Amino acid sequence: MVEGGVVSVSKTEFSEFFRTTWKTPHILRLAMTAGIGGLLFGYDTGVISGAMLYIRDDFRSVDKNTWLQELIVSTAVGAAIFGAAIGAWMNDSLGRKKAILAADVLFFVGAVVMAAAPAPWVIVIGRVFVGLGVGMASMTAPLYISESAPTRIRGALISMNGILITFGQFVSYCINLAFTSVPGTWRWMLGVAGIPPVVQFILMLSLPETPRWLYKNNQIEKATEGLKTIYPADEVGEQLQHLKQSIEEDEANEAAIGNNLITKFRSAMKHPEVRRALAAGIAVQVVQQFVGINSVMYYAPTIMQLAGYASKTVAMGLSLVTTGLNTLGSFISLLVVDRFGRRRLMLVSLVLIVVGLVSLGVVFNVSSQNAPHINSFESTHFGNNTICEKYTSNPDSSSWNCMGCLKQKCGFCAASDEFDPGACLDNEKDVGKMCKNEHRVWYDKGCPSKLGLLAVILLAFYIIVYSPGMGTAPWIVNAEIYPLRFRGFGGGVAAMSNWSANLVVSMTFLTLTENLGSWGTFLLYGGFSAIGFVVIYFLVPETKGVSLEEIEKVLRKGFRPWPLKQIDDDDAKPVK
């Protein structure tokens, strides 16, 4: 799952959610309008995976350069890091509402620029705008919802934003599939993203700023009016008092730990419980990314092609399964995270992720070893000027199979029976058309495989064991593990770690598949997942059902899982 997470809520809170929103629909309107930011977040991070298949067709430089494909995909992720920082400043200085409106402008401009792009570098510029919007929306939307929601249903309302992120990714794949046969393909896929920000911008104009921001900026009368639209009249006075107390505590914390990053960092490092909380919080966020999830989400159609599904439409249709399961996993997490616990859920999730990734690696390796061979007669069938030059000049080309051909940046034209020896040809658009005109299948990413369906099933397994555990629990842990006065600082540092790790993964996936092969890349992610299991086991305590004060005490003393706890207990035994 992508950044944003899902807040843990109880069954009672869901019952209260339906009761409260039925009586006060204005609350649901606030949450759903702000939640469009989460939908945009998910859409813009997911839509590029399908659009890239057609961008490669239109721009030869993109098709021939893996680094350019990675740049187009990951530019939005890199820009989101800066967008989050800008959003933090805007939230405090100008207000949550204006930050959302600014993000809408960025989303819209980015969508228009990408849809009209005459060259790849213009798409990159559009992705920068979108990334800045994503970064701002990723922190502002849940903040606006949390400060505009009644306390008793806050978790349920914030969880809607997390679910909308995964739903946005699912919608992006549906849109991708819908435009596969429409002239302009990728331009429509990217341009459609300009509609939701216009809708959100218009709706937000009629909504108020959050009561908390208004009160903090001495607009007490407006803050009171805002509370009246959220709480019953007899609760407004009490909530106003809570708001005053909370803001006074925040201001006291700022005075104690400073109000800029450097002073907060120095203050945090003085406290062992904060240092350990940061280690745990950053660890779960980095591990979340290094299991390779966003490689799957950003490059799902490409992975389907690597598994042997050459058709773009089929590849995107199968990719729809992964995003659908990711959305389903978000709902499952709401049901199990409070029952099984955050730490246990992450550890079990990682064990199953390792199983899934290793199995995927084995399947891709077997498929690679058993790919159809190259037939010299088939290769000359379309004319000598179409044969891959590296194939004809290599003295060992008689041992080549389809994968050997593709590794040399050539294309494979399958025989009438896809699993019979085929042709190794120049990877050019016109040559590919010649192959297709004879009702053959043209492969330029993956090879025909009898194990393609098994690879899709294993990929689905990987998603469904990831989403409820490593997809959601890291965000919940980071919401609970820091002492109150350092919660904003700790959560911000952990989120930046998540985005940074995301950037590394998205920038390297295609390069890794070229150098290690698909199977080697999945095994590498499996190794990272195994290391992540060890790191989380020794650094992250269970926070389920533990008060924030008790968590702080555990971290101050130092978390000791088995067997370290056993050693400590043995040392504590009196000597006879």
Coordinates of C-alpha atoms in Angstrom, one line a residue, residues 106-388:
L106 CA -0.9 21.7 -8.6
F107 CA -2.9 18.6 -9.4
F108 CA -4.8 20.3 -12.2
V109 CA -1.8 22.0 -13.8
G110 CA 0.2 18.8 -13.6
A111 CA -2.6 16.9 -15.4
V112 CA -2.9 19.5 -18.2
V113 CA 0.8 19.7 -18.7
M114 CA 1.2 15.9 -18.9
A115 CA -1.9 15.4 -21.2
A116 CA -0.5 18.0 -23.7
A117 CA 3.2 17.0 -23.4
P118 CA 4.9 17.1 -26.8
A119 CA 8.1 15.5 -25.4
P120 CA 9.1 13.3 -22.5
W121 CA 10.8 16.1 -20.5
V122 CA 7.4 17.9 -20.4
I123 CA 5.8 14.8 -18.9
V124 CA 8.5 15.0 -16.2
I125 CA 7.6 18.6 -15.5
G126 CA 4.0 17.6 -15.2
R127 CA 4.9 14.8 -12.8
V128 CA 6.8 17.4 -10.6
F129 CA 3.6 19.4 -10.3
V130 CA 1.6 16.3 -9.5
G131 CA 4.2 15.1 -7.0
L132 CA 4.1 18.4 -5.1
G133 CA 0.3 18.1 -5.0
V134 CA 0.6 14.5 -3.7
G135 CA 3.0 15.5 -1.0
M136 CA 0.7 18.3 0.2
A137 CA -2.4 16.2 0.0
S138 CA -0.8 13.2 1.8
M139 CA -0.5 15.3 5.0
T140 CA -3.2 18.0 4.7
A141 CA -6.2 15.9 3.8
P142 CA -6.1 13.7 7.0
L143 CA -5.1 16.7 9.1
Y144 CA -8.2 18.7 7.9
I145 CA -10.4 15.6 8.5
S146 CA -9.0 15.0 12.0
E147 CA -9.5 18.6 13.1
S148 CA -13.0 18.8 11.6
A149 CA -14.3 15.6 13.0
P150 CA -16.0 14.8 16.3
T151 CA -13.6 13.0 18.6
R152 CA -15.7 9.9 18.9
I153 CA -15.6 9.1 15.2
R154 CA -12.3 10.7 14.2
G155 CA -10.6 7.4 13.5
A156 CA -13.4 6.2 11.2
L157 CA -13.4 9.4 9.3
I158 CA -9.6 9.5 8.8
S159 CA -9.6 5.8 7.8
M160 CA -11.8 6.9 4.8
N161 CA -8.9 8.9 3.5
G162 CA -6.6 5.9 3.6
I163 CA -9.2 3.7 1.9
L164 CA -9.7 6.4 -0.8
I165 CA -6.0 6.3 -1.6
T166 CA -6.1 2.7 -2.4
F167 CA -9.5 3.2 -4.2
G168 CA -7.9 6.0 -6.2
Q169 CA -5.3 3.5 -7.4
F170 CA -8.0 1.0 -8.3
V171 CA -9.9 3.8 -10.3
S172 CA -6.7 4.7 -12.1
Y173 CA -6.3 1.1 -13.4
C174 CA -10.0 1.1 -14.5
I175 CA -9.5 4.4 -16.4
N176 CA -6.3 3.0 -18.0
L177 CA -8.3 0.0 -19.2
A178 CA -11.1 2.2 -20.5
F179 CA -8.8 4.2 -22.7
T180 CA -6.7 1.5 -24.2
S181 CA -8.4 1.7 -27.6
V182 CA -9.1 5.4 -27.6
P183 CA -6.9 7.7 -29.8
G184 CA -4.5 9.6 -27.4
T185 CA -4.6 6.7 -24.9
W186 CA -2.0 7.9 -22.3
R187 CA -3.0 11.6 -22.7
W188 CA -6.6 10.8 -21.7
M189 CA -5.3 8.6 -18.8
L190 CA -3.2 11.4 -17.4
G191 CA -5.6 14.2 -18.3
V192 CA -8.6 12.7 -16.6
A193 CA -6.8 13.4 -13.3
G194 CA -7.6 17.1 -13.9
I195 CA -11.3 16.7 -13.2
P196 CA -11.3 15.7 -9.4
P197 CA -9.2 18.7 -8.3
V198 CA -11.6 21.1 -10.0
V199 CA -14.5 19.4 -8.2
Q200 CA -12.6 19.5 -4.8
F201 CA -11.6 23.2 -5.3
I202 CA -15.2 24.2 -5.9
L203 CA -16.5 22.2 -3.0
M204 CA -13.8 23.4 -0.6
L205 CA -14.6 27.1 -1.3
S206 CA -17.9 26.6 0.6
L207 CA -16.3 24.8 3.5
P208 CA -14.8 26.4 6.6
E209 CA -11.3 26.3 7.9
T210 CA -10.7 23.9 10.8
P211 CA -11.7 25.1 14.3
R212 CA -8.3 24.3 15.7
W213 CA -6.4 26.5 13.1
L214 CA -8.9 29.3 13.6
Y215 CA -8.6 29.2 17.4
K216 CA -4.8 29.0 17.3
N217 CA -4.8 32.1 15.0
N218 CA -7.1 34.1 17.4
Q219 CA -10.2 33.7 15.3
I220 CA -12.1 32.4 18.3
E221 CA -15.6 33.5 17.1
K222 CA -15.1 31.6 13.8
A223 CA -13.7 28.6 15.6
T224 CA -16.8 28.5 17.8
E225 CA -19.1 28.7 14.7
G226 CA -17.2 25.8 13.2
L227 CA -17.6 23.7 16.3
K228 CA -21.3 24.3 16.2
T229 CA -21.6 22.6 12.8
I230 CA -19.8 19.5 14.2
Y231 CA -21.0 19.1 17.8
P232 CA -24.5 19.4 19.5
A233 CA -25.1 22.8 21.1
D234 CA -24.6 21.4 24.6
E235 CA -21.1 20.1 23.8
V236 CA -19.7 23.2 22.1
G237 CA -18.6 24.9 25.3
E238 CA -16.8 21.7 26.5
Q239 CA -15.1 21.2 23.1
L240 CA -14.0 24.8 23.0
Q241 CA -12.3 24.3 26.4
H242 CA -10.6 21.1 25.2
L243 CA -9.4 23.0 22.1
K244 CA -8.0 25.8 24.3
Q245 CA -6.2 23.3 26.6
S246 CA -4.8 21.3 23.6
I247 CA -3.4 24.4 21.9
E248 CA -1.8 25.6 25.2
E249 CA -0.1 22.2 25.6
D250 CA 1.2 22.4 22.0
E251 CA 2.6 25.9 22.6
A252 CA 4.2 24.7 25.8
N253 CA 5.8 21.8 23.9
E254 CA 7.0 24.1 21.2
A255 CA 8.6 26.2 23.9
A256 CA 10.3 23.1 25.4
I257 CA 11.5 21.4 22.2
G258 CA 11.7 24.3 19.7
N259 CA 9.7 25.0 16.6
N260 CA 12.2 24.2 13.8
L261 CA 13.6 20.9 12.6
I262 CA 17.2 21.3 14.0
T263 CA 16.1 22.3 17.6
K264 CA 13.5 19.5 17.6
F265 CA 16.0 17.0 16.5
R266 CA 18.5 18.0 19.2
S267 CA 15.8 17.9 21.8
A268 CA 14.6 14.4 20.6
M269 CA 18.2 13.0 20.8
K270 CA 18.4 13.9 24.5
H271 CA 15.7 11.4 25.4
P272 CA 16.4 7.6 25.0
E273 CA 12.6 6.8 24.6
V274 CA 12.4 9.3 21.7
R275 CA 15.5 7.9 20.0
R276 CA 14.2 4.4 20.3
A277 CA 10.7 5.5 19.1
L278 CA 12.3 7.1 16.0
A279 CA 14.4 4.0 15.3
A280 CA 11.2 1.9 15.4
G281 CA 9.1 4.3 13.5
I282 CA 11.7 4.9 10.7
A283 CA 12.4 1.1 10.6
V284 CA 8.8 0.1 9.9
Q285 CA 8.4 2.8 7.2
V286 CA 11.6 1.9 5.4
V287 CA 10.8 -1.8 5.6
Q288 CA 7.4 -1.1 4.2
Q289 CA 8.9 0.2 1.0
F290 CA 11.9 -2.1 0.7
V291 CA 9.6 -5.2 0.4
G292 CA 9.0 -3.8 -3.1
I293 CA 5.3 -2.9 -2.9
N294 CA 5.5 0.3 -4.9
S295 CA 7.5 -1.5 -7.7
V296 CA 4.4 -3.6 -8.0
M297 CA 1.9 -0.7 -7.8
Y298 CA 3.9 1.6 -10.2
Y299 CA 5.0 -1.0 -12.7
A300 CA 2.2 -3.7 -12.4
P301 CA 1.3 -3.8 -16.2
T302 CA 5.1 -4.1 -17.0
I303 CA 5.4 -6.9 -14.5
M304 CA 2.4 -8.7 -16.2
Q305 CA 4.3 -8.3 -19.5
L306 CA 7.4 -9.8 -17.9
A307 CA 5.2 -12.7 -16.7
G308 CA 4.4 -13.5 -20.4
Y309 CA 1.3 -11.3 -21.1
A310 CA 2.3 -9.3 -24.1
S311 CA -1.0 -7.6 -24.7
K312 CA -1.2 -4.2 -23.1
T313 CA -4.9 -4.6 -22.5
V314 CA -4.5 -8.0 -20.9
A315 CA -1.6 -6.7 -18.8
M316 CA -3.6 -3.8 -17.4
G317 CA -6.7 -6.0 -16.9
L318 CA -4.6 -8.3 -14.7
S319 CA -3.0 -5.4 -12.9
L320 CA -6.5 -4.4 -11.9
V321 CA -6.5 -7.5 -9.7
T322 CA -3.5 -6.2 -7.7
T323 CA -5.1 -2.8 -7.0
G324 CA -8.4 -4.4 -6.1
L325 CA -6.8 -6.7 -3.6
N326 CA -4.8 -3.7 -2.2
T327 CA -8.1 -1.9 -1.6
L328 CA -9.6 -5.1 -0.1
G329 CA -6.6 -5.4 2.2
S330 CA -7.3 -1.9 3.6
F331 CA -10.7 -3.0 4.7
I332 CA -9.4 -6.3 6.2
S333 CA -6.8 -4.4 8.2
L334 CA -9.6 -2.4 10.0
L335 CA -11.1 -5.7 11.2
V336 CA -7.9 -7.4 12.4
V337 CA -5.4 -4.8 13.5
D338 CA -6.9 -4.3 16.9
R339 CA -7.5 -8.0 17.4
F340 CA -4.1 -9.3 16.5
G341 CA -1.9 -6.4 17.3
R342 CA 0.4 -4.2 15.2
R343 CA 3.7 -6.0 15.8
R344 CA 2.3 -9.5 15.3
L345 CA 0.5 -8.5 12.2
M346 CA 3.7 -7.0 10.7
L347 CA 5.8 -10.0 11.5
V348 CA 3.3 -12.5 10.1
S349 CA 2.9 -10.3 7.1
L350 CA 6.6 -10.2 6.5
V351 CA 6.9 -14.0 6.7
L352 CA 4.2 -14.5 4.1
I353 CA 5.7 -11.7 2.0
V354 CA 9.1 -13.6 1.9
V355 CA 7.2 -16.7 0.9
G356 CA 5.4 -14.9 -1.9
L357 CA 8.5 -13.1 -3.2
V358 CA 10.7 -16.2 -3.2
S359 CA 8.0 -18.1 -5.0
L360 CA 7.7 -15.4 -7.5
G361 CA 11.5 -15.4 -8.0
V362 CA 11.5 -19.2 -8.6
V363 CA 8.6 -19.0 -11.1
F364 CA 10.2 -16.2 -13.1
N365 CA 13.5 -18.0 -13.1
V366 CA 12.0 -21.3 -14.3
S367 CA 10.1 -19.3 -17.0
S368 CA 13.3 -17.6 -18.0
Q369 CA 15.2 -20.9 -18.3
N370 CA 12.4 -22.5 -20.3
A371 CA 11.7 -19.6 -22.6
P372 CA 11.2 -20.5 -26.4
H373 CA 14.5 -20.8 -28.3
I374 CA 15.5 -18.7 -31.3
N375 CA 15.1 -20.3 -34.8
S376 CA 17.4 -18.9 -37.5
F377 CA 14.9 -19.7 -40.2
E378 CA 12.2 -17.8 -38.3
S379 CA 14.5 -14.9 -37.8
T380 CA 15.1 -14.5 -41.6
H381 CA 11.4 -14.9 -42.4
F382 CA 10.8 -11.2 -42.3
G383 CA 13.9 -10.3 -44.2
N384 CA 17.6 -10.0 -43.3
N385 CA 17.3 -6.3 -42.6
T386 CA 14.9 -7.0 -39.7
I387 CA 17.1 -9.5 -37.8
C388 CA 18.6 -8.3 -34.5

